[in-house]
Tab-separated table of C-alpha atoms in Angstrom:
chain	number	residue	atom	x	y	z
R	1	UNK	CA	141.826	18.573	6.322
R	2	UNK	CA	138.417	19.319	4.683
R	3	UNK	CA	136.462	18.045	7.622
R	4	UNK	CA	138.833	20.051	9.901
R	5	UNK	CA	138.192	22.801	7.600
R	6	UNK	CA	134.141	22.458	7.823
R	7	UNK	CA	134.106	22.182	11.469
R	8	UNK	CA	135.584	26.209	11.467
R	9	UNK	CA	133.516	27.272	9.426
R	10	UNK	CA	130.404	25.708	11.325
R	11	UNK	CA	131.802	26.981	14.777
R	12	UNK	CA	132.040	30.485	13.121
R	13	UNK	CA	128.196	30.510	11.988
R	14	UNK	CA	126.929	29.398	14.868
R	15	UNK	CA	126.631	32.827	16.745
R	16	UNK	CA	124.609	33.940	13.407
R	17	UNK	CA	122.221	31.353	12.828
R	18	UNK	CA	121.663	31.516	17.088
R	19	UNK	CA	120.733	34.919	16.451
R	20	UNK	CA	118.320	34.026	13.871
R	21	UNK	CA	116.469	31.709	16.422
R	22	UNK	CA	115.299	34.677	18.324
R	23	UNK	CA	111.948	35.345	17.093
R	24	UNK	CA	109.313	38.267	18.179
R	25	UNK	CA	106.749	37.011	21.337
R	26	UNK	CA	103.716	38.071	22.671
R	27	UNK	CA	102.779	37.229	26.582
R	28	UNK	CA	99.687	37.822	27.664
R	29	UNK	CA	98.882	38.319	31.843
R	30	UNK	CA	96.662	36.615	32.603
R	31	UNK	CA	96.949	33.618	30.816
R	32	UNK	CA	93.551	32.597	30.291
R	33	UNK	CA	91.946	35.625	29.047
R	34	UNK	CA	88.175	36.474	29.835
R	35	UNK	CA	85.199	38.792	29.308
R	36	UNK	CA	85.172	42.339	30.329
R	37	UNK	CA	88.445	41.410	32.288
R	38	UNK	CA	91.029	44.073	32.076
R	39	UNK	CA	94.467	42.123	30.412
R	40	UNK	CA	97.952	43.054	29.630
R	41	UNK	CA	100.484	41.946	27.291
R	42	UNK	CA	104.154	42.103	26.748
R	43	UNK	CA	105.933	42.522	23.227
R	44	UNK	CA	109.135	41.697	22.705
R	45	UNK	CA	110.401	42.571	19.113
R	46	UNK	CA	113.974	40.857	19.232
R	47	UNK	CA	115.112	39.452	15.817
R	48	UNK	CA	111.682	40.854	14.093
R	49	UNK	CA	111.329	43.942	11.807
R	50	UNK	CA	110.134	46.387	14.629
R	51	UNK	CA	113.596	45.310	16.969
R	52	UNK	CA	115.268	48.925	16.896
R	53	UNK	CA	112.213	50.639	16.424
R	54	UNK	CA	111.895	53.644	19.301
R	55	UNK	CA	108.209	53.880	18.824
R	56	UNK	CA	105.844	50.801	17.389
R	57	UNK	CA	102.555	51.015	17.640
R	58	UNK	CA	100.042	47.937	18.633
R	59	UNK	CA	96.359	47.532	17.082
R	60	UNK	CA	94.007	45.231	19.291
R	61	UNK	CA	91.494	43.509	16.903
R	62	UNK	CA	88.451	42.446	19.170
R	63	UNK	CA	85.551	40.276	17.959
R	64	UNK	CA	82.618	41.563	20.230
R	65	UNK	CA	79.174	40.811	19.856
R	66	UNK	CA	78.935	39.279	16.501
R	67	UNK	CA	81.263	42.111	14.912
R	68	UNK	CA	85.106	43.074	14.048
R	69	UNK	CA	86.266	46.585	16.180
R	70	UNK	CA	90.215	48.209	15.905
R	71	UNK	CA	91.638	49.328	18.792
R	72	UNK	CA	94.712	51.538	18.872
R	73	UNK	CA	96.511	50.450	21.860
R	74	UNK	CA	99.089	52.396	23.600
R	75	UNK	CA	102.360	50.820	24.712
R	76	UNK	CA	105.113	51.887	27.265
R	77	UNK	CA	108.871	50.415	26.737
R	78	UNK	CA	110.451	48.820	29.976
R	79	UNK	CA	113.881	47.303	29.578
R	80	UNK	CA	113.916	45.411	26.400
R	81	UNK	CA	110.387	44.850	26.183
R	82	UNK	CA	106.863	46.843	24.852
R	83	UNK	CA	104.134	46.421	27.099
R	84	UNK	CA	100.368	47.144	26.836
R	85	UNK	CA	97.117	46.660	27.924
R	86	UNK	CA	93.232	46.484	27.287
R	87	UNK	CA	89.913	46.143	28.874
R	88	UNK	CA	87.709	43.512	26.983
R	89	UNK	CA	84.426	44.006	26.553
R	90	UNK	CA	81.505	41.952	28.360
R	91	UNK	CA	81.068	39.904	24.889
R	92	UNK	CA	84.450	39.567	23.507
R	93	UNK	CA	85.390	36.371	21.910
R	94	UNK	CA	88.541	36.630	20.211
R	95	UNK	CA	91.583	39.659	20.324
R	96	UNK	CA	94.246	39.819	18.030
R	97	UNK	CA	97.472	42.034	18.025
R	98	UNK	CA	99.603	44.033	15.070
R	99	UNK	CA	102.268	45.757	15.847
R	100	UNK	CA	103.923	48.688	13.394
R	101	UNK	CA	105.855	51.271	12.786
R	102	UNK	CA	104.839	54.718	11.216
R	103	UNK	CA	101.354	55.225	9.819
R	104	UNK	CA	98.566	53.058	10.181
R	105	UNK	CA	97.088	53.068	6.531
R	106	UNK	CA	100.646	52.868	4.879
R	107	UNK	CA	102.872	51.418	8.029
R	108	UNK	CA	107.003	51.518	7.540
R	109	UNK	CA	107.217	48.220	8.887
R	110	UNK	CA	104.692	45.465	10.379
R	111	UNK	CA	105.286	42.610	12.843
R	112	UNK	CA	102.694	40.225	12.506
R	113	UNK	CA	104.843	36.886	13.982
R	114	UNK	CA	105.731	36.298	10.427
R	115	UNK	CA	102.106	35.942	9.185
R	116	UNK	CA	100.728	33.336	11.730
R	117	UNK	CA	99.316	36.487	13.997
R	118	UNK	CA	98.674	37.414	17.351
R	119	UNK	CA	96.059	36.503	18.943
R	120	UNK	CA	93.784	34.764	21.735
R	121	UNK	CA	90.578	33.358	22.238
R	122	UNK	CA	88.637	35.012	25.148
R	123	UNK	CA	86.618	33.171	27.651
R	124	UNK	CA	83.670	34.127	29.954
R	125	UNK	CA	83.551	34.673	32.965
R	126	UNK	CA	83.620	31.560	34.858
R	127	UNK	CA	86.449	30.334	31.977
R	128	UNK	CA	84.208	28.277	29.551
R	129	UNK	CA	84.865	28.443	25.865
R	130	UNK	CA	82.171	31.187	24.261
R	131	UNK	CA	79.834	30.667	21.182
R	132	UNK	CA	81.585	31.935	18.046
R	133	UNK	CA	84.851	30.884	19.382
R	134	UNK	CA	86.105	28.847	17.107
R	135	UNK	CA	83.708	30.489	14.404
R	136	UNK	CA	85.860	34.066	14.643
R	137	UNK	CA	88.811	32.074	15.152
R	138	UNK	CA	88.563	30.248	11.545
R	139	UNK	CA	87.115	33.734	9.883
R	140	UNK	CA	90.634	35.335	11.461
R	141	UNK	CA	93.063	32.979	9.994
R	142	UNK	CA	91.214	32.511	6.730
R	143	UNK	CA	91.137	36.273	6.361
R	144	UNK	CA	87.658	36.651	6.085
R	145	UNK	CA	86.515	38.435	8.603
R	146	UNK	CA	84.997	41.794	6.278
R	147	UNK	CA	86.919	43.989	8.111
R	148	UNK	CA	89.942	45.703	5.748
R	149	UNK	CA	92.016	46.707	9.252
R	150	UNK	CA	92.593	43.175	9.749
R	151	UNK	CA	94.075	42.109	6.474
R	152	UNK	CA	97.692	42.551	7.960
R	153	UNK	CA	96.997	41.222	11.236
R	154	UNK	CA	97.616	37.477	9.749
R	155	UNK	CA	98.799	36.021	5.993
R	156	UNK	CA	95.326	34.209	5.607
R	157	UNK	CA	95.671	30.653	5.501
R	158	UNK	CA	94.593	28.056	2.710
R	159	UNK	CA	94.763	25.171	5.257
R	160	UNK	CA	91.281	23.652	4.681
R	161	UNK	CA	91.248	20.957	6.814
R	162	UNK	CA	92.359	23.271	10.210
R	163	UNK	CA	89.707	25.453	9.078
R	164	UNK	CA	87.306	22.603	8.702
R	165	UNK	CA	88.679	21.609	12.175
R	166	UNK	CA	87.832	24.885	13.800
R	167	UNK	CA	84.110	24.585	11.896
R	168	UNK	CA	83.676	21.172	12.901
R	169	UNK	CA	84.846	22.662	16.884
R	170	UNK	CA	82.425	24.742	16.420
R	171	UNK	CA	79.611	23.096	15.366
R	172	UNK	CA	79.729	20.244	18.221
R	173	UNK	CA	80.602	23.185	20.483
R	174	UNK	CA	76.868	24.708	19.554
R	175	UNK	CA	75.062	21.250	19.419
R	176	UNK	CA	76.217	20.678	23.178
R	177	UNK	CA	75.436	24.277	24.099
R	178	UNK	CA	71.461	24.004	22.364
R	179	UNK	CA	70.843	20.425	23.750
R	180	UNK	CA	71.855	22.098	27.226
R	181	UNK	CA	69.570	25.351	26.382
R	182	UNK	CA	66.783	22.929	24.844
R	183	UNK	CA	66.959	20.778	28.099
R	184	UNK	CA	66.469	23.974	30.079
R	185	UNK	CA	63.413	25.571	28.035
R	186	UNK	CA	61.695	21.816	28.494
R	187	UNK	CA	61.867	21.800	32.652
């Protein structure tokens, strides 16, 4: 009788913990992102905080030539889903996305995929991985990027050893990329 009993009351919770599932996305056309390359994204707020907003607001944050910009980005509502886009600049690197509601300074409610961020690294032109990469990458998730706009983009991370990762990326990335430069300057 108990076991009959459990089974109910399992079947009944199903529909809410299915619900729960449903998480906030970001999809970003194209998929491979690249410099000075006009992109678009699509928000879709479903079981997040700004789900029956009628207005949220998106902030692009762009690392560009060796420095943090904000970006207010306008979005337009079709069906279900927010949509938006942005023209990168020629030396972007990384973009990241928060969405809100209200105010910008002091925001009624923020959607920042529960902490972990939106974002993407950029590419050049031809689709090669850039210099400072990986290097904005690991300042973005470790919160240190010195710009006070971003501090709600992402719940900064104390995982040393993926930002050691993302360092280490880095580093072989730029040992490849000034033997190739060194070979160059030698011919």
């Amino acid at each position: 009788m108990k076991k009959h009993f459990f089974r109910k009351c399992m079947l009944l919770l199903c529909p809410f913990f299915g619900q729960q599932l449903a998480a906030q996305t970001v999809t970003w056309q194209p998929e491979i992102l690249k410099q000075n390359q006009k992109i678009s994204f699509q928000y879709q707020p479903k079981g997040g905080d700004l789900e029956f907003s009628d207005g949220p607001k998106a902030l692009a944050g762009v690392y560009s030539g060796s420095k943090w910009n904000t970006v207010p980005v306008q979005l337009e509502k079709k069906n279900d889903v927010w949509t938006g886009s942005y023209q990168l600049p020629e030396h972007a690197v990384l973009i990241a996305l928060k969405f809100y509601q209200g105010d910008l300074q002091q925001p009624e409610a923020i959607d920042n995929q529960n902490g972990k961020g939106y974002y993407h690294l950029v590419k050049n032109t031809k689709g090669q991985v850039i210099p400072g990469s990986y290097l904005s990458e690991a300042a973005f998730k470790a919160g240190t990027t010195g710009n006070g706009m971003l501090s709600s983009f992402i719940i900064p991370s104390m995982d040393k050893k993926m930002i050691d990762s993302l360092l280490q990326q880095e580093k072989s990335f730029l040992n490849v990329y000034q033997r190739h430069f060194c070979s160059i300057i030698s011919i």
